[in-house]
Amino acid sequence: MVLAELGGSISRALQQMSNATIIDEKVLNDCLNDITRALLQSDVQFKLVREMQANIKSIVNLDDLAAGHNKRRIIQQAVFNELCKILDPGKPSFTPKKGKPSVVMFVGLQGSGKTTTCTKYAYYHQKKGWKPALVCADTFRAGAFDQLKQNATKAKIPFYGSYMESDPVKIAVEGVERFKNENCDLIIVDTSGRHKQEAALFEEMRQVSEATKPDLVIFVMDSSIGQAAFDQAQAFKQSVAVGAVIVTKMDGHAKGGGALSAVAATKSPVIFIGTGEHMDEFEVFDVKPFVSRLLGMGDWSGFMDKIHEVVPMDQQPELLQKLSEGNFTLRIMYEQFQNILKMGPIGQVFSMLPGFSAELMPKGQLDSSNPKLMNESRMMRIARGSGRPVREVMEMLEEYKRLAKIWSKMKGLKIPKKGEMSALSRNMNAQHMSKVLPPQMLKQIGGMGGLQSLMKQMGSAKDMMGMFGGGDK
């Protein structure tokens, strides 16, 4: 995942600081130097990095901190806040409204994945009840209209373009007018990819913008662009009124720090990230959960939202009942694994859980001793029937035993009705959950106090049980 290496480096720097016996000026400087080095190696612009370091130092004045202050927590919070500031300009982007025609113009460098992103953006809104349409105003790149046409047809989204007309301004105006007349409420204009040194193409982009008067201009940026990101993004911002950013190819392994620089250059919020080639590999971007995941702190709310999206409503009451009874079967494990697979790439899902990958993901070879659950003959029949090696059947059963052990600890968990999450029931459930969660995960949350605070923030049984696939009993 892009930025994973950066996140790991920052997390290690913070962890080394936390392991120090005394937090003094040297420890703070060492921590900040490690973070600075990590950001620069990830292609974040030098000026941004120096500003961030200076801001943290001004916030964390160790001499001014009174006795009793948690210096480690203050430093960690300062790093978190400064990363959020880089990614959040403090102003929301234009938000389209259903039933009211909005024009959204996409701009970006060649090869940034702009045309695919246009379709993903349209598809996302189509699923939520909008009536989107696509206009191909890219007459520069050979095959651009064919690509948009193919994508739009696959997603069943109306489109407009021309093989004959060479004037992108004319195509854009005609397409916007047509779809306004057809009562489309989200008209997306795809433009040619261009580089800041291509003055003619930048002038063309400005003309398309003037002619179509878009409600929102979105700058599409490849996460692997590197050091050139800041200057390129700034050039686009100076030519058209960039109001939002979409970062693509976040499923790659590039350094990715350029993405942070580009956001700072446009002073516009990131609204979506592309996490793969498929149409639905497209996520709404939320700054705080993203930085939290970047620093290995997880994203509980995002994880719960994904759970609620994939667990069928008719399964939720029964699952909750079995959860409270501590009753775990292979069928439940199968059903929940199926639900997890619907949530997206496993690595992204696990990154939402603090310490989960370190604590709960199996490392190396699992114990391959014969499980007591079934005999060798039956395991061989299952292997033959599924076309898998016997070893994998045994590993699956070991995984079942591990999960069953965790599930059994849920027995007796109090499940209050919606709206009845009292302080007493929150504390009771927090005590119960503290016995279930792995030590590292509990530590990342902030111990028992952090877990109780988390329960309080959730505010309802539905939210509390969301991470286990539940709703209201």
Coordinates of N, CA and C in Angstrom, one line a residue, residues 68-294:
G68 N 3.3 16.0 35.5 CA 2.1 15.2 35.4 C 1.6 15.2 34.0
H69 N 2.1 16.0 33.1 CA 1.6 15.9 31.7 C 2.2 14.7 31.0
N70 N 1.5 14.1 30.2 CA 1.9 12.9 29.4 C 2.7 13.4 28.2
K71 N 4.0 13.5 28.3 CA 4.8 14.1 27.2 C 4.7 13.3 25.9
R72 N 4.7 11.9 26.1 CA 4.6 11.0 25.0 C 3.4 11.3 24.2
R73 N 2.2 11.3 24.9 CA 0.9 11.5 24.3 C 0.9 12.9 23.6
I74 N 1.4 13.9 24.2 CA 1.4 15.3 23.6 C 2.2 15.3 22.3
I75 N 3.4 14.6 22.3 CA 4.2 14.6 21.1 C 3.5 13.8 20.0
Q76 N 2.9 12.7 20.3 CA 2.2 11.8 19.4 C 1.0 12.6 18.8
Q77 N 0.3 13.3 19.6 CA -0.8 14.1 19.1 C -0.4 15.2 18.2
A78 N 0.7 15.8 18.5 CA 1.2 16.9 17.7 C 1.6 16.4 16.3
V79 N 2.3 15.2 16.2 CA 2.6 14.6 15.0 C 1.4 14.3 14.2
F80 N 0.4 13.7 14.9 CA -0.9 13.4 14.2 C -1.6 14.7 13.7
N81 N -1.6 15.7 14.5 CA -2.3 16.9 14.0 C -1.6 17.6 12.9
E82 N -0.3 17.6 12.8 CA 0.5 18.2 11.8 C 0.3 17.5 10.4
L83 N 0.3 16.1 10.5 CA 0.0 15.3 9.3 C -1.4 15.6 8.8
C84 N -2.3 15.8 9.7 CA -3.7 16.1 9.3 C -3.8 17.4 8.6
K85 N -3.0 18.4 9.1 CA -3.0 19.8 8.6 C -2.5 19.8 7.1
I86 N -1.5 18.9 6.9 CA -1.0 18.9 5.5 C -2.0 18.4 4.5
L87 N -2.8 17.4 5.0 CA -3.9 16.8 4.1 C -5.2 17.5 4.2
D88 N -5.4 18.5 5.1 CA -6.7 19.1 5.3 C -6.5 20.6 5.2
P89 N -6.9 21.3 4.1 CA -6.8 22.7 4.0 C -7.8 23.5 4.9
G90 N -8.7 22.8 5.5 CA -9.6 23.5 6.4 C -10.8 24.0 5.8
K91 N -11.1 23.6 4.5 CA -12.3 24.1 3.9 C -12.8 22.9 3.0
P92 N -14.1 22.6 3.1 CA -14.7 21.5 2.3 C -14.8 21.8 0.9
S93 N -14.9 20.8 0.0 CA -15.1 21.0 -1.4 C -16.6 21.1 -1.7
F94 N -16.8 21.6 -2.9 CA -18.2 21.6 -3.4 C -18.8 20.2 -3.3
T95 N -20.0 20.1 -2.9 CA -20.7 18.8 -2.8 C -21.9 18.8 -3.7
P96 N -22.0 18.0 -4.7 CA -23.2 18.0 -5.6 C -24.5 17.6 -4.9
K97 N -25.6 18.0 -5.4 CA -26.9 17.7 -4.8 C -27.7 17.0 -5.8
K98 N -28.4 15.9 -5.3 CA -29.3 15.2 -6.2 C -30.4 16.1 -6.7
G99 N -30.7 15.9 -8.0 CA -31.8 16.6 -8.6 C -31.4 18.0 -9.1
K100 N -30.2 18.4 -8.8 CA -29.8 19.7 -9.3 C -28.5 19.5 -10.1
P101 N -28.6 20.0 -11.4 CA -27.4 19.7 -12.3 C -26.1 20.3 -11.8
S102 N -25.1 19.5 -11.7 CA -23.8 20.0 -11.3 C -22.8 19.5 -12.4
V103 N -21.9 20.4 -12.7 CA -20.8 20.1 -13.7 C -19.5 19.9 -12.9
V104 N -18.8 18.8 -13.1 CA -17.6 18.5 -12.4 C -16.5 18.2 -13.5
M105 N -15.5 19.0 -13.5 CA -14.4 18.9 -14.5 C -13.2 18.2 -13.9
F106 N -12.6 17.2 -14.6 CA -11.5 16.5 -14.1 C -10.2 17.0 -14.9
V107 N -9.1 17.3 -14.2 CA -7.9 17.7 -14.8 C -6.7 16.9 -14.1
G108 N -5.6 16.8 -14.8 CA -4.5 16.1 -14.2 C -3.4 15.8 -15.3
L109 N -2.3 15.2 -14.8 CA -1.2 14.8 -15.7 C -1.5 13.6 -16.5
Q110 N -0.8 13.4 -17.6 CA -0.9 12.2 -18.4 C -0.6 11.0 -17.6
G111 N -1.4 10.0 -17.7 CA -1.1 8.7 -17.0 C -1.5 8.7 -15.6
S112 N -2.2 9.6 -15.1 CA -2.6 9.7 -13.7 C -3.9 8.8 -13.4
G113 N -4.5 8.2 -14.5 CA -5.7 7.4 -14.2 C -6.9 8.2 -14.2
K114 N -6.9 9.4 -14.9 CA -8.0 10.4 -14.9 C -9.3 9.8 -15.5
T115 N -9.2 9.2 -16.6 CA -10.4 8.7 -17.3 C -11.1 7.6 -16.5
T116 N -10.3 6.7 -16.0 CA -10.8 5.6 -15.1 C -11.4 6.2 -13.9
T117 N -10.8 7.2 -13.3 CA -11.3 7.9 -12.1 C -12.6 8.6 -12.3
C118 N -12.8 9.2 -13.5 CA -14.0 9.8 -13.9 C -15.2 8.8 -13.8
T119 N -14.9 7.6 -14.3 CA -16.0 6.6 -14.3 C -16.2 6.1 -12.9
K120 N -15.2 5.9 -12.1 CA -15.4 5.5 -10.7 C -16.2 6.5 -10.0
Y121 N -15.9 7.8 -10.2 CA -16.6 8.9 -9.5 C -18.1 8.8 -9.9
A122 N -18.4 8.6 -11.2 CA -19.7 8.6 -11.7 C -20.4 7.3 -11.1
Y123 N -19.7 6.2 -11.1 CA -20.3 5.0 -10.6 C -20.7 5.0 -9.1
Y124 N -19.8 5.7 -8.4 CA -20.0 5.8 -6.9 C -21.3 6.6 -6.7
H125 N -21.5 7.7 -7.4 CA -22.7 8.5 -7.2 C -23.9 7.8 -7.8
Q126 N -23.7 7.1 -8.8 CA -24.9 6.4 -9.4 C -25.5 5.4 -8.4
K127 N -24.6 4.7 -7.7 CA -25.1 3.7 -6.7 C -25.8 4.4 -5.5
K128 N -25.5 5.7 -5.4 CA -26.2 6.5 -4.3 C -27.4 7.3 -4.7
G129 N -27.8 7.0 -6.0 CA -29.1 7.7 -6.4 C -28.9 8.8 -7.4
W130 N -27.7 9.2 -7.7 CA -27.5 10.3 -8.7 C -27.8 9.8 -10.1
K131 N -27.9 10.7 -11.0 CA -28.0 10.4 -12.4 C -26.8 11.0 -13.2
P132 N -25.7 10.3 -13.2 CA -24.5 10.9 -13.7 C -24.4 10.7 -15.2
A133 N -23.5 11.5 -15.9 CA -23.2 11.3 -17.3 C -21.7 11.7 -17.5
L134 N -21.1 11.1 -18.5 CA -19.7 11.4 -18.8 C -19.5 12.1 -20.2
V135 N -18.6 13.1 -20.2 CA -18.3 13.8 -21.4 C -16.8 13.7 -21.7
C136 N -16.4 13.2 -22.9 CA -15.0 13.1 -23.2 C -14.5 14.3 -24.0
A137 N -13.9 15.2 -23.3 CA -13.3 16.4 -23.9 C -11.8 16.2 -24.1
D138 N -11.3 15.0 -24.2 CA -9.9 14.7 -24.4 C -9.8 14.3 -25.9
T139 N -9.3 15.3 -26.7 CA -9.1 15.0 -28.1 C -7.6 14.9 -28.4
F140 N -6.8 15.0 -27.4 CA -5.3 14.9 -27.6 C -4.8 13.5 -27.6
R141 N -5.3 12.7 -26.6 CA -4.8 11.3 -26.5 C -5.5 10.3 -27.4
A142 N -4.8 9.6 -28.2 CA -5.5 8.6 -29.1 C -6.1 7.5 -28.2
G143 N -7.3 7.2 -28.5 CA -8.0 6.2 -27.8 C -8.7 6.6 -26.5
A144 N -8.7 7.9 -26.2 CA -9.3 8.4 -25.0 C -10.8 8.2 -25.0
F145 N -11.4 8.6 -26.1 CA -12.9 8.4 -26.2 C -13.3 6.9 -26.2
D146 N -12.5 6.1 -26.8 CA -12.8 4.6 -26.8 C -12.7 4.1 -25.3
Q147 N -11.7 4.6 -24.6 CA -11.6 4.1 -23.2 C -12.8 4.6 -22.4
L148 N -13.1 5.9 -22.5 CA -14.3 6.4 -21.7 C -15.6 5.7 -22.1
K149 N -15.7 5.5 -23.4 CA -16.9 4.8 -23.9 C -17.0 3.4 -23.4
Q150 N -15.9 2.7 -23.3 CA -15.9 1.3 -22.8 C -16.2 1.3 -21.3
N151 N -15.6 2.2 -20.6 CA -15.8 2.2 -19.1 C -17.3 2.6 -18.8
A152 N -17.8 3.6 -19.5 CA -19.2 4.1 -19.3 C -20.2 3.0 -19.7
T153 N -20.0 2.3 -20.7 CA -20.9 1.2 -21.2 C -20.9 0.1 -20.1
K154 N -19.8 -0.2 -19.6 CA -19.7 -1.3 -18.6 C -20.4 -0.9 -17.3
A155 N -20.4 0.4 -17.0 CA -21.0 0.9 -15.8 C -22.4 1.3 -16.0
K156 N -22.9 1.3 -17.3 CA -24.2 1.7 -17.7 C -24.5 3.2 -17.3
I157 N -23.5 4.0 -17.7 CA -23.6 5.4 -17.5 C -23.6 6.1 -18.9
P158 N -24.5 7.0 -19.2 CA -24.6 7.7 -20.5 C -23.3 8.5 -20.7
F159 N -22.9 8.6 -22.0 CA -21.6 9.3 -22.3 C -21.8 10.1 -23.6
Y160 N -20.9 11.0 -23.8 CA -20.9 11.9 -25.0 C -19.4 12.1 -25.4
G161 N -19.2 12.1 -26.7 CA -17.8 12.4 -27.3 C -17.9 12.4 -28.8
S162 N -16.8 12.5 -29.4 CA -16.8 12.5 -30.9 C -15.5 12.0 -31.5
Y163 N -15.6 11.3 -32.6 CA -14.4 10.8 -33.3 C -14.0 11.9 -34.3
M164 N -14.9 12.8 -34.7 CA -14.6 13.7 -35.8 C -14.2 15.1 -35.3
E165 N -14.9 15.5 -34.2 CA -14.6 16.9 -33.7 C -13.3 17.0 -33.0
S166 N -12.4 18.0 -33.3 CA -11.1 18.1 -32.7 C -11.1 19.2 -31.6
D167 N -12.2 20.0 -31.5 CA -12.2 21.1 -30.6 C -12.8 20.6 -29.2
P168 N -11.9 20.5 -28.2 CA -12.4 19.9 -26.9 C -13.5 20.9 -26.3
V169 N -13.3 22.2 -26.5 CA -14.3 23.1 -25.9 C -15.7 22.9 -26.5
K170 N -15.8 22.7 -27.8 CA -17.0 22.5 -28.4 C -17.7 21.2 -27.9
I171 N -16.9 20.1 -27.8 CA -17.4 18.9 -27.4 C -17.9 19.0 -25.9
A172 N -17.1 19.7 -25.1 CA -17.5 19.8 -23.7 C -18.8 20.6 -23.6
V173 N -19.0 21.7 -24.3 CA -20.2 22.5 -24.2 C -21.4 21.7 -24.7
E174 N -21.2 21.0 -25.9 CA -22.3 20.2 -26.4 C -22.8 19.1 -25.5
G175 N -21.8 18.4 -24.9 CA -22.1 17.3 -24.0 C -22.8 17.8 -22.7
V176 N -22.3 18.9 -22.1 CA -22.9 19.4 -20.9 C -24.4 19.8 -21.2
E177 N -24.6 20.5 -22.3 CA -26.0 21.0 -22.7 C -26.9 19.8 -22.9
R178 N -26.4 18.8 -23.6 CA -27.2 17.6 -23.9 C -27.7 16.9 -22.5
F179 N -26.7 16.7 -21.6 CA -27.1 16.0 -20.4 C -27.9 16.9 -19.4
K180 N -27.7 18.2 -19.5 CA -28.6 19.1 -18.7 C -30.1 18.9 -19.2
N181 N -30.2 18.9 -20.6 CA -31.6 18.7 -21.1 C -32.1 17.3 -20.8
E182 N -31.3 16.3 -20.5 CA -31.7 15.0 -20.2 C -31.9 14.8 -18.7
N183 N -31.8 16.0 -18.0 CA -32.0 16.0 -16.5 C -31.0 15.2 -15.7
C184 N -29.8 15.1 -16.2 CA -28.7 14.4 -15.4 C -28.3 15.4 -14.4
D185 N -28.0 14.9 -13.2 CA -27.7 15.9 -12.1 C -26.2 15.8 -11.7
L186 N -25.4 15.0 -12.4 CA -23.9 15.0 -12.2 C -23.2 14.8 -13.6
I187 N -22.8 15.9 -14.2 CA -22.2 15.9 -15.5 C -20.7 16.0 -15.4
I188 N -20.0 14.9 -15.7 CA -18.5 14.8 -15.5 C -17.8 15.0 -16.8
V189 N -16.9 16.0 -16.9 CA -16.2 16.4 -18.1 C -14.7 15.9 -17.9
D190 N -14.3 14.9 -18.7 CA -12.9 14.4 -18.7 C -12.1 15.2 -19.7
T191 N -11.0 15.7 -19.3 CA -10.1 16.6 -20.2 C -8.8 15.9 -20.5
S192 N -8.0 16.4 -21.4 CA -6.7 15.8 -21.8 C -5.8 15.9 -20.6
G193 N -4.9 14.9 -20.5 CA -3.8 14.9 -19.5 C -2.8 15.9 -20.0
R194 N -2.2 16.7 -19.1 CA -1.2 17.7 -19.6 C -0.2 17.9 -18.5
H195 N 1.0 18.5 -19.0 CA 2.1 18.8 -18.1 C 2.3 20.3 -18.1
K196 N 2.8 20.8 -16.9 CA 2.9 22.3 -16.7 C 3.7 23.0 -17.8
Q197 N 4.6 22.3 -18.5 CA 5.4 22.9 -19.6 C 4.6 23.0 -20.9
E198 N 3.5 22.4 -21.0 CA 2.7 22.4 -22.2 C 1.7 23.5 -22.2
A199 N 2.2 24.7 -22.5 CA 1.4 25.9 -22.4 C 0.1 25.9 -23.2
A200 N 0.1 25.3 -24.4 CA -1.1 25.3 -25.2 C -2.2 24.4 -24.6
L201 N -1.8 23.3 -24.0 CA -2.7 22.4 -23.4 C -3.3 23.1 -22.1
F202 N -2.5 23.8 -21.4 CA -3.0 24.5 -20.2 C -4.0 25.6 -20.6
E203 N -3.7 26.3 -21.7 CA -4.7 27.3 -22.2 C -6.0 26.6 -22.7
E204 N -5.9 25.5 -23.3 CA -7.1 24.7 -23.7 C -7.9 24.3 -22.5
M205 N -7.2 23.9 -21.4 CA -7.9 23.5 -20.2 C -8.7 24.7 -19.6
R206 N -8.0 25.9 -19.6 CA -8.6 27.1 -19.1 C -9.9 27.4 -19.9
Q207 N -9.8 27.3 -21.2 CA -10.9 27.6 -22.1 C -12.1 26.6 -21.9
V208 N -11.8 25.3 -21.7 CA -12.9 24.4 -21.4 C -13.6 24.8 -20.1
S209 N -12.8 25.2 -19.1 CA -13.3 25.6 -17.8 C -14.2 26.8 -17.9
E210 N -13.8 27.8 -18.7 CA -14.5 29.0 -18.9 C -15.9 28.7 -19.6
A211 N -15.8 27.8 -20.6 CA -17.0 27.5 -21.4 C -18.0 26.7 -20.7
T212 N -17.6 25.8 -19.8 CA -18.5 24.9 -19.1 C -18.9 25.4 -17.7
K213 N -18.1 26.3 -17.2 CA -18.4 26.9 -15.9 C -18.6 25.8 -14.8
P214 N -17.7 24.9 -14.6 CA -17.9 23.8 -13.7 C -18.1 24.2 -12.3
D215 N -18.9 23.5 -11.5 CA -19.2 23.7 -10.1 C -18.0 23.3 -9.3
L216 N -17.2 22.3 -9.8 CA -16.1 21.8 -9.1 C -15.0 21.3 -10.1
V217 N -13.8 21.7 -9.9 CA -12.7 21.1 -10.7 C -11.9 20.2 -9.8
I218 N -11.7 19.0 -10.3 CA -11.0 17.9 -9.5 C -9.6 17.7 -10.1
F219 N -8.6 17.8 -9.3 CA -7.2 17.5 -9.8 C -7.0 16.0 -9.4
V220 N -6.7 15.2 -10.4 CA -6.4 13.8 -10.2 C -4.9 13.6 -10.2
M221 N -4.4 12.9 -9.2 CA -3.0 12.8 -9.0 C -2.5 11.4 -8.7
D222 N -1.6 10.9 -9.5 CA -1.0 9.6 -9.3 C -0.2 9.6 -8.0
S223 N -0.4 8.7 -7.1 CA 0.3 8.7 -5.8 C 1.8 8.5 -5.9
S224 N 2.3 8.0 -7.0 CA 3.7 7.7 -7.2 C 4.5 8.8 -7.9
I225 N 3.9 10.0 -8.0 CA 4.5 11.1 -8.9 C 5.8 11.6 -8.3
G226 N 6.0 11.5 -7.0 CA 7.3 11.9 -6.4 C 7.5 13.4 -6.2
Q227 N 8.7 13.8 -6.4 CA 9.2 15.2 -6.0 C 8.5 16.2 -6.9
A228 N 8.1 15.9 -8.1 CA 7.5 16.9 -9.0 C 6.0 17.2 -8.6
A229 N 5.5 16.5 -7.7 CA 4.1 16.7 -7.3 C 3.7 18.1 -7.0
F230 N 4.5 18.8 -6.1 CA 4.1 20.1 -5.6 C 4.0 21.1 -6.8
D231 N 5.1 21.2 -7.6 CA 5.1 22.2 -8.7 C 4.0 21.9 -9.7
Q232 N 3.8 20.6 -10.0 CA 2.7 20.3 -11.0 C 1.4 20.7 -10.5
A233 N 1.1 20.3 -9.2 CA -0.2 20.6 -8.6 C -0.4 22.1 -8.6
Q234 N 0.6 22.9 -8.2 CA 0.5 24.3 -8.1 C 0.2 25.0 -9.5
A235 N 0.8 24.4 -10.6 CA 0.6 24.9 -11.9 C -0.9 24.7 -12.3
F236 N -1.5 23.6 -12.0 CA -2.9 23.4 -12.3 C -3.8 24.4 -11.5
K237 N -3.4 24.6 -10.2 CA -4.2 25.4 -9.4 C -4.2 26.9 -9.9
Q238 N -3.0 27.3 -10.5 CA -2.9 28.6 -11.0 C -3.7 28.9 -12.3
S239 N -4.0 27.8 -13.0 CA -4.7 27.9 -14.3 C -6.2 27.7 -14.2
V240 N -6.6 26.8 -13.3 CA -8.1 26.6 -13.1 C -8.3 26.5 -11.6
A241 N -9.6 26.7 -11.2 CA -9.9 26.8 -9.8 C -10.1 25.4 -9.2
V242 N -8.9 24.7 -9.0 CA -9.0 23.4 -8.4 C -9.7 23.4 -7.0
G243 N -10.7 22.6 -6.9 CA -11.4 22.6 -5.6 C -11.3 21.4 -4.8
A244 N -10.8 20.3 -5.4 CA -10.7 19.0 -4.7 C -9.6 18.2 -5.4
V245 N -9.1 17.2 -4.7 CA -8.1 16.3 -5.2 C -8.5 14.8 -5.0
I246 N -8.3 14.0 -6.0 CA -8.4 12.6 -5.9 C -7.1 11.9 -6.2
V247 N -6.6 11.1 -5.2 CA -5.3 10.5 -5.4 C -5.5 9.0 -5.9
T248 N -4.9 8.7 -7.0 CA -5.1 7.4 -7.6 C -3.9 6.4 -7.3
K249 N -4.1 5.2 -7.6 CA -3.1 4.1 -7.5 C -2.5 3.9 -6.1
M250 N -3.4 4.1 -5.1 CA -3.0 3.9 -3.7 C -2.8 2.5 -3.3
D251 N -3.0 1.5 -4.3 CA -2.7 0.1 -4.0 C -1.3 -0.3 -4.4
G252 N -0.5 0.7 -4.9 CA 0.8 0.4 -5.3 C 1.8 0.4 -4.2
H253 N 3.1 0.4 -4.5 CA 4.1 0.3 -3.5 C 5.1 1.5 -3.6
A254 N 4.7 2.5 -4.3 CA 5.6 3.7 -4.5 C 5.7 4.4 -3.2
K255 N 6.6 5.4 -3.1 CA 6.8 6.2 -1.9 C 5.6 6.9 -1.5
G256 N 5.0 7.7 -2.4 CA 3.7 8.3 -2.1 C 3.7 9.6 -1.4
G257 N 4.9 10.1 -0.9 CA 4.9 11.3 -0.2 C 4.5 12.5 -1.1
G258 N 4.7 12.3 -2.4 CA 4.3 13.4 -3.3 C 2.8 13.8 -3.2
A259 N 2.0 12.8 -2.8 CA 0.6 13.0 -2.7 C 0.3 14.0 -1.6
L260 N 1.1 13.9 -0.5 CA 0.9 14.9 0.6 C 1.3 16.3 0.1
S261 N 2.3 16.4 -0.7 CA 2.8 17.7 -1.2 C 1.8 18.3 -2.2
A262 N 1.2 17.5 -3.0 CA 0.2 18.0 -4.0 C -1.0 18.6 -3.3
V263 N -1.4 17.9 -2.3 CA -2.6 18.4 -1.5 C -2.2 19.8 -0.9
A264 N -1.1 19.9 -0.4 CA -0.6 21.2 0.2 C -0.5 22.3 -0.9
A265 N -0.1 21.9 -2.1 CA 0.1 22.9 -3.2 C -1.3 23.4 -3.7
T266 N -2.3 22.6 -3.8 CA -3.6 23.0 -4.3 C -4.4 23.7 -3.2
K267 N -4.1 23.4 -1.9 CA -4.9 23.9 -0.8 C -6.3 23.5 -0.9
S268 N -6.5 22.3 -1.5 CA -7.8 21.7 -1.7 C -7.9 20.3 -1.0
P269 N -9.0 19.9 -0.5 CA -9.1 18.6 0.2 C -9.1 17.4 -0.7
V270 N -8.5 16.4 -0.3 CA -8.7 15.1 -0.9 C -10.1 14.6 -0.6
I271 N -10.8 14.2 -1.7 CA -12.2 13.7 -1.5 C -12.4 12.2 -1.7
F272 N -11.5 11.6 -2.5 CA -11.5 10.2 -2.8 C -10.1 9.7 -3.0
I273 N -9.9 8.4 -2.8 CA -8.7 7.7 -3.2 C -9.0 6.5 -4.0
G274 N -8.2 6.2 -5.1 CA -8.4 5.0 -5.9 C -7.5 3.9 -5.3
T275 N -8.1 2.8 -5.0 CA -7.3 1.7 -4.4 C -7.1 0.5 -5.2
G276 N -7.4 0.6 -6.5 CA -7.3 -0.6 -7.4 C -7.9 -0.3 -8.8
E277 N -7.8 -1.2 -9.7 CA -8.3 -1.0 -11.0 C -9.8 -1.2 -11.2
H278 N -10.4 -1.9 -10.3 CA -11.8 -2.2 -10.5 C -12.7 -1.0 -10.1
M279 N -13.9 -1.0 -10.7 CA -14.8 0.1 -10.6 C -15.1 0.5 -9.1
D280 N -15.3 -0.5 -8.2 CA -15.7 -0.2 -6.9 C -14.5 -0.1 -5.9
E281 N -13.2 -0.1 -6.5 CA -12.0 0.2 -5.6 C -11.8 1.7 -5.6
F282 N -12.7 2.3 -4.8 CA -12.7 3.8 -4.8 C -13.3 4.2 -3.5
E283 N -12.6 4.9 -2.6 CA -13.0 5.1 -1.3 C -13.1 6.6 -1.0
V284 N -14.1 7.0 -0.2 CA -14.2 8.4 0.3 C -13.0 8.6 1.2
F285 N -12.4 9.8 1.1 CA -11.2 10.1 1.9 C -11.6 10.9 3.1
D286 N -11.2 10.4 4.3 CA -11.4 11.1 5.5 C -10.1 11.3 6.2
V287 N -9.7 12.5 6.4 CA -8.3 12.8 6.9 C -7.9 12.1 8.1
K288 N -8.6 12.3 9.2 CA -8.2 11.7 10.5 C -8.1 10.2 10.5
P289 N -9.1 9.5 10.0 CA -8.9 8.0 10.0 C -7.8 7.6 9.1
F290 N -7.5 8.4 8.0 CA -6.4 8.0 7.1 C -5.1 8.1 7.8
V291 N -4.9 9.3 8.5 CA -3.6 9.5 9.3 C -3.5 8.5 10.4
S292 N -4.6 8.2 11.0 CA -4.6 7.2 12.1 C -4.2 5.9 11.6
R293 N -4.6 5.4 10.4 CA -4.2 4.2 9.9 C -2.8 4.2 9.4
L294 N -2.4 5.4 8.9 CA -1.0 5.6 8.5 C 0.0 5.4 9.6

